[in-house]
Coordinates of C-alpha atoms in Angstrom, one line a residue:
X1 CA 33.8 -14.9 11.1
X2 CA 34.6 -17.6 8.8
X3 CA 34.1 -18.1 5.0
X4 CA 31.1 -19.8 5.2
X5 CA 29.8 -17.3 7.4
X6 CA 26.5 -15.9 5.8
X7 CA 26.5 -12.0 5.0
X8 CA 22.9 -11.2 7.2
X9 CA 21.8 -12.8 9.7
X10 CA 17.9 -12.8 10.2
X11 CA 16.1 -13.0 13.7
X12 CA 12.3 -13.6 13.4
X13 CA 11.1 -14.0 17.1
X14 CA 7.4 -15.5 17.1
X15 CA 4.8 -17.0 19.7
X16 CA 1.2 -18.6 18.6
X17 CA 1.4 -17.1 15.1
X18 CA 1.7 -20.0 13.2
X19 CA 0.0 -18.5 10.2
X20 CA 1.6 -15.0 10.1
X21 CA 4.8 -16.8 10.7
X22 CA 4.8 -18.3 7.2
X23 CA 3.6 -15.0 5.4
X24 CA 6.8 -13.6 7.1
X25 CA 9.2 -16.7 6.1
X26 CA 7.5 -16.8 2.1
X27 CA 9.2 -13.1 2.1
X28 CA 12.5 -14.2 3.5
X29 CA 12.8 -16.7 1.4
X30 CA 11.2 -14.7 -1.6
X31 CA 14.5 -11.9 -0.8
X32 CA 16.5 -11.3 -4.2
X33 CA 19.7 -11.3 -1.7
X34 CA 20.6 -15.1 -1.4
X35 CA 23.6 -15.0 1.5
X36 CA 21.5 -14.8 4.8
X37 CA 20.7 -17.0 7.3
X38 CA 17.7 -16.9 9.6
X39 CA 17.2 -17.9 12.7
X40 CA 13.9 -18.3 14.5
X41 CA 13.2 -18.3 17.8
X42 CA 9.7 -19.7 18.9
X43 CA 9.2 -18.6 22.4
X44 CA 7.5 -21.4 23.6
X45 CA 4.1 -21.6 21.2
X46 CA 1.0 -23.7 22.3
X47 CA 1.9 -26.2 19.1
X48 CA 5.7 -26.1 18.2
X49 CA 6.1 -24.1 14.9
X50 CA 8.0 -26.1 13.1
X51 CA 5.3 -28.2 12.6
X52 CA 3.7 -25.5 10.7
X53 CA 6.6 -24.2 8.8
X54 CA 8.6 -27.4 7.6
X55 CA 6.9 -27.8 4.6
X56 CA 9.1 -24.0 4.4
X57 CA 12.3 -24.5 5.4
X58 CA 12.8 -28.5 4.8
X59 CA 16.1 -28.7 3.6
X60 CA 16.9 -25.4 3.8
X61 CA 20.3 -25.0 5.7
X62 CA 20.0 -21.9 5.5
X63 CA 17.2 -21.8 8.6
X64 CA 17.7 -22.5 12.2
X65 CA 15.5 -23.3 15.0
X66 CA 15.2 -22.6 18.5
X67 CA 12.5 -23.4 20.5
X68 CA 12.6 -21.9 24.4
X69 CA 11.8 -24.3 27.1
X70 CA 9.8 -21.3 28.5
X71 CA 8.3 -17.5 27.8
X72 CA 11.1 -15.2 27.2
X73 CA 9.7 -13.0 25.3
X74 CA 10.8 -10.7 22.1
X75 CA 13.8 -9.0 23.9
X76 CA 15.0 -11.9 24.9
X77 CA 14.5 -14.0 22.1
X78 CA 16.0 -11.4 19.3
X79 CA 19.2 -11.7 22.2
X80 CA 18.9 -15.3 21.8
X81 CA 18.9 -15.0 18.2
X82 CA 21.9 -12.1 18.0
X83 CA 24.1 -14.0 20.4
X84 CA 24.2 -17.2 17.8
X85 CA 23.9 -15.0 14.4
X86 CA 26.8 -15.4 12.3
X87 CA 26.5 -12.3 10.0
X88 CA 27.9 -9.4 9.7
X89 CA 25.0 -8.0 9.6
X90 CA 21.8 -8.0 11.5
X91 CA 18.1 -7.6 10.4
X92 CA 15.2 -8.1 12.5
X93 CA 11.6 -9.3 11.1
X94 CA 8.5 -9.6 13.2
X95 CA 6.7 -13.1 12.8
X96 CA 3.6 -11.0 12.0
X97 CA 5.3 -8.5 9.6
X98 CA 7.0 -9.5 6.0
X99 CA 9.5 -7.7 3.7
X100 CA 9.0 -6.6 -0.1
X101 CA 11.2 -8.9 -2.1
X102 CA 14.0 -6.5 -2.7
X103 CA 14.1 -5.2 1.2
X104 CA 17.7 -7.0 1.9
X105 CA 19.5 -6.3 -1.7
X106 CA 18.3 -2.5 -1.3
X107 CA 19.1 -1.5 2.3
X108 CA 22.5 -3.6 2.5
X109 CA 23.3 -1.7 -1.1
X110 CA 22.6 1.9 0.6
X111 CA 24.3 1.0 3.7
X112 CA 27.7 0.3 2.2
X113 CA 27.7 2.9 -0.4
X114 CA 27.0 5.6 2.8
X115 CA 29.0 3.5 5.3
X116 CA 26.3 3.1 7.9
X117 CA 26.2 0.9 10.6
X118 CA 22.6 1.0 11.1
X119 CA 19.5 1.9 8.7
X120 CA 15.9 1.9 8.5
X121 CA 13.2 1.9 5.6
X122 CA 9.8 3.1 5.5
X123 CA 6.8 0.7 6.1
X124 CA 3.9 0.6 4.6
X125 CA 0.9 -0.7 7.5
X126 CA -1.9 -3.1 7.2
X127 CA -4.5 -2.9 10.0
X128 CA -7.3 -5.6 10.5
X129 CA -9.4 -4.9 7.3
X130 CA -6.3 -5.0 5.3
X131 CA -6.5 -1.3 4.8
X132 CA -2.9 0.2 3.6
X133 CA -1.6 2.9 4.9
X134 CA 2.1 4.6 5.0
X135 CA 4.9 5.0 7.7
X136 CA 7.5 8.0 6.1
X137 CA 9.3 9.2 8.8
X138 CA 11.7 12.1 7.4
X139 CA 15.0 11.5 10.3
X140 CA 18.6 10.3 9.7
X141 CA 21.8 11.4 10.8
X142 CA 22.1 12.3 14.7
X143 CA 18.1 11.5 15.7
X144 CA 19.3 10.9 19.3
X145 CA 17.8 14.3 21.1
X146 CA 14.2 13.4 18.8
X147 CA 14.7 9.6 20.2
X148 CA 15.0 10.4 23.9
X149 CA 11.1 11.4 24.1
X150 CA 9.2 9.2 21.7
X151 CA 10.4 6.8 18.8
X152 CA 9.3 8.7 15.5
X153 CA 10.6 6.1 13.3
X154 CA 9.4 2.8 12.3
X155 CA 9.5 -0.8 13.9
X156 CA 12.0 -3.1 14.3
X157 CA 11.2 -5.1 10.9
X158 CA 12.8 -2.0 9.3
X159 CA 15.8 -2.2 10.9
X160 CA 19.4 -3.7 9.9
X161 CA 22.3 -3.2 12.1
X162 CA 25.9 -4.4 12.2
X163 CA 26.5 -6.9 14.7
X164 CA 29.4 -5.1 16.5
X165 CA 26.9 -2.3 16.4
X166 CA 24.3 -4.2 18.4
X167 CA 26.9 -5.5 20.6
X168 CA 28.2 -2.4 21.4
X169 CA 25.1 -0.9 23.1
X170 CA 24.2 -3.9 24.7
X171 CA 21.5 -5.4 22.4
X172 CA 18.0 -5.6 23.6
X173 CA 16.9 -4.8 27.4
X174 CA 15.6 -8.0 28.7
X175 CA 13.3 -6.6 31.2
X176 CA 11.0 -4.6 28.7
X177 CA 8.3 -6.0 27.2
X178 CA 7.3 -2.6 25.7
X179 CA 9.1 -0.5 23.8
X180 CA 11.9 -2.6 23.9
X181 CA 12.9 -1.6 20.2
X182 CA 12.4 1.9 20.8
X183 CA 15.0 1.8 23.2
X184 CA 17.5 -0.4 21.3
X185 CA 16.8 2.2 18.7
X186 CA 17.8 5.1 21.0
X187 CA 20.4 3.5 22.3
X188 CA 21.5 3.1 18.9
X189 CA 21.5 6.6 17.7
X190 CA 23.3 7.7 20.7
X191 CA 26.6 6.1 19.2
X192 CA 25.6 6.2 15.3
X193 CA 24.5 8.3 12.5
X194 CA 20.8 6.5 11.5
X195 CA 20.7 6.2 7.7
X196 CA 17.2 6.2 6.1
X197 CA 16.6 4.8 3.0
X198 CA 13.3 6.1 1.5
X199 CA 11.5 3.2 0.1
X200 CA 8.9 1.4 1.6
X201 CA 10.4 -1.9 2.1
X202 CA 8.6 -3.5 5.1
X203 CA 4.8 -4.5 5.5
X204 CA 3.9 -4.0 9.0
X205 CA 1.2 -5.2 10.5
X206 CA -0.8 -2.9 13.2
X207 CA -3.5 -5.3 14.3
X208 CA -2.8 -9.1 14.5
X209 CA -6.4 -9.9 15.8
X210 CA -6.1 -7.8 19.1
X211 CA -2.9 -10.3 20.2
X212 CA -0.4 -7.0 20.3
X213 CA 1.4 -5.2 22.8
X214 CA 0.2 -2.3 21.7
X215 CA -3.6 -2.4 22.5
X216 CA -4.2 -0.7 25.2
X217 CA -4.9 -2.7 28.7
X218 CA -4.0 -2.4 31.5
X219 CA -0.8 -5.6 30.8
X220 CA 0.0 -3.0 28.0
X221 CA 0.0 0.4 30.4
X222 CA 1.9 -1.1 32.9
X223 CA 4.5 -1.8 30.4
X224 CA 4.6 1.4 28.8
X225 CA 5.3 2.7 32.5
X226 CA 8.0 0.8 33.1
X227 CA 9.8 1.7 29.4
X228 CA 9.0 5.4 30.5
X229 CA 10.8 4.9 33.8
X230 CA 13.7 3.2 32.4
X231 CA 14.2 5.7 30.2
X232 CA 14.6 8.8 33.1
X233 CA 16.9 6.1 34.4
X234 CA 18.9 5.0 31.9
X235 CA 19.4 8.4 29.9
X236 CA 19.2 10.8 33.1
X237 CA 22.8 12.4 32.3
X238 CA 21.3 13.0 28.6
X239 CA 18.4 14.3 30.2
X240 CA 20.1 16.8 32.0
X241 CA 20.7 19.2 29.5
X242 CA 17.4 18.7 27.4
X243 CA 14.6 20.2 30.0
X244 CA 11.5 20.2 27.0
X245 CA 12.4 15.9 26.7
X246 CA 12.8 15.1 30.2
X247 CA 9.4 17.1 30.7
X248 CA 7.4 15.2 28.4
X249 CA 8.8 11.6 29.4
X250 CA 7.5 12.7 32.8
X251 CA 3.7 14.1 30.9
X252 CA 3.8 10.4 29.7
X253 CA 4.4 8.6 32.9
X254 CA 1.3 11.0 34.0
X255 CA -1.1 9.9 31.3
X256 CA 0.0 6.1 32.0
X257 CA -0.8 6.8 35.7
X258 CA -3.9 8.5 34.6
X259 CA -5.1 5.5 32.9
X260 CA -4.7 3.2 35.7
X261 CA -6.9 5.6 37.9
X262 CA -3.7 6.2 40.1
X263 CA -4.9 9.8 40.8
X264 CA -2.1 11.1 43.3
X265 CA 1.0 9.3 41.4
X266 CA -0.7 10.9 38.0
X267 CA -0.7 14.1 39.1
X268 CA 2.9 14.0 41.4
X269 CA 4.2 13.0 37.4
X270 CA 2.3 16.0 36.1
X271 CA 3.3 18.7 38.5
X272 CA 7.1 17.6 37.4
X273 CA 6.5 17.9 34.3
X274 CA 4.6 21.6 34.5
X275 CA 7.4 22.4 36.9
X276 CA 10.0 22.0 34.2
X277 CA 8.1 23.3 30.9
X278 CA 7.5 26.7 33.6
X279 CA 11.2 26.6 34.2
X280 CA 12.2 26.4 30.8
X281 CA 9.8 29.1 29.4
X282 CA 11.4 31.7 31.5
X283 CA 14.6 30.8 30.3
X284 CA 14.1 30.9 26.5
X285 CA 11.7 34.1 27.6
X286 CA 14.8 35.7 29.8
X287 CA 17.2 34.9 26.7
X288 CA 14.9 36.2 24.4
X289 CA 14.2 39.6 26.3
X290 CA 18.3 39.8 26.6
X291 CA 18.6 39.4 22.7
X292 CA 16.0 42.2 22.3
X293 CA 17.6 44.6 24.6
X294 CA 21.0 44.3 23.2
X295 CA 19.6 44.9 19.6
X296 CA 17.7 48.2 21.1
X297 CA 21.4 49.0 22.6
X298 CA 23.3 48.9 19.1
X299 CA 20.2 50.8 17.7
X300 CA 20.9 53.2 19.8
X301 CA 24.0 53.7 19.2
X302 CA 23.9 53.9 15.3
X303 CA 23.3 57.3 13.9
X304 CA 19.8 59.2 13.9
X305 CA 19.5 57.5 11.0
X306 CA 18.5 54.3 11.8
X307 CA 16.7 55.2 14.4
X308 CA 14.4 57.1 12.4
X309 CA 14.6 54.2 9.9
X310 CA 13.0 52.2 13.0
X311 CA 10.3 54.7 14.1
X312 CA 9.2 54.6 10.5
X313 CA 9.1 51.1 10.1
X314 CA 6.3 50.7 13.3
X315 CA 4.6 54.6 11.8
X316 CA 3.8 52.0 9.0

């Protein structure tokens, strides 16, 4: 990295957002840290955004643009984006999301007084009738057994990562369309202690007039099946050792099966998954009883004493 290299490097993925796109860019440029660059990536919009933003970046060197000749996608576009970032660091902003002024200044601050390579903030979320409402997940350190399951934290906006970091574990899976954070995330926290920094830095928004992944169609399902399966694939020597998670990835893959009235792969996914919470019950149960019997052993073998001191206590 050279001199003139910029400290953060911003990728701001968008597609047909033209409006939320500028909210998001206002609060980039609004950022009380000055020594970013930001690189969007419009992944082939119906009317080329920077029509709609060049009265925003005119001038600005500090913006690049990349247009893609075809859909790609967020995956691929934040790769894009990573691949020709210059900063040390990395943060990631949804075109319909925007940061609080002081997001950049405030997370890079915590992140090198506690040496992390990767952090998140809290959010606070905006649904359709501009209603607030607040994202606090409580996790930092080594989240990677809670990750394997579910993703408990918040989205990508929140996010800053060192580039070597992001390098390291591959950056983003190309072929999820769903989830694909998530599992850059876990992937992530595999490797690295997650720092949280407890402010609410990050206005995310839940609905963007019913154009998100995350509504539930059928597109949406199907995609949420395929994250579930990748993650038994990818993580299946992780998995291994930790039954209750593998149990309710496959509980998951069920209710997505479920939803697509796909009755006998629904309930094939659901036997698994009964199969291995049984399983595991009769293991903690079988330690359990083992713990108990060994404490009535040494009982027994203190004086009269405390065993009287024991028949008491259940005469109470």
């Amino acid at each position: 990295m050279n001199n003139n290299s910029p400290f953060v490097s911003i990728i701001v993925p968008t597609k047909n957002r033209n409006d939320f796109l500028c909210r998001a860019i206002k609060s980039i440029i609004n950022q009380t840290f000055y020594d970013w660059e930001c690189i969007i990536i419009d992944d082939n919009s119906d009317i080329p955004v920077n029509k709609s933003i060049s009265h925003l970046v005119k001038n600005d060197q500090r913006f690049t643009l990349i247009r893609n000749s075809y859909t790609q996608f967020a995956s691929k576009s934040r790769n894009i984006g990573i691949k020709k970032a210059r900063g040390k660091l990395i943060a990631f902003l949804d075109d319909d999301d925007y940061w609080d002024k002081e997001k950049l200044s405030s997370q890079i601050n915590f992140m090198t007084k506690n040496n992390f390579e990767v952090s998140y903030c809290w959010s606070t979320l905006i649904d359709s009738e501009n209603n607030f409402s607040f994202r606090e997940p409580n996790l930092s350190g080594n989240i990677f057994d809670l990750m394997l399951d579910g993703q408990p934290l918040c989205n990508c906006s929140t996010f800053l990562a060192s580039k070597d970091a992001l390098e390291s574990v591959g950056l983003f899976n190309n072929l999820l369309k769903r989830g694909n954070d998530g599992d850059l995330i876990r992937k992530l926290s595999k490797n690295y202690q997650i720092g949280l920094l407890k402010k609410r830095l990050v206005f995310y928004q839940i609905d963007t007039r019913g154009t998100n992944i995350s509504v539930n169609n059928q597109i949406g399902i199907k995609r949420s099946l395929k994250s579930y399966k990748y993650r038994l694939y990818f993580f299946k020597e992780a998995l291994i050792n930790r039954p209750i998670q593998y149990a309710n990835i496959n509980l998951e893959i069920a209710r997505c099966y479920a939803k697509l009235n796909m009755f006998k792969m629904s309930l094939k996914y659901f036997l698994k998954s009964f199969k291995i919470y049984t399983l595991s019950f009769k293991n903690y149960f079988s330690k359990i009883i083992r713990v108990f019997l060994l404490i009535i052993l040494v009982i027994f073998r203190k004086s009269t004493n405390s065993l009287n001191l024991i028949f008491n206590f259940f005469r109470k």
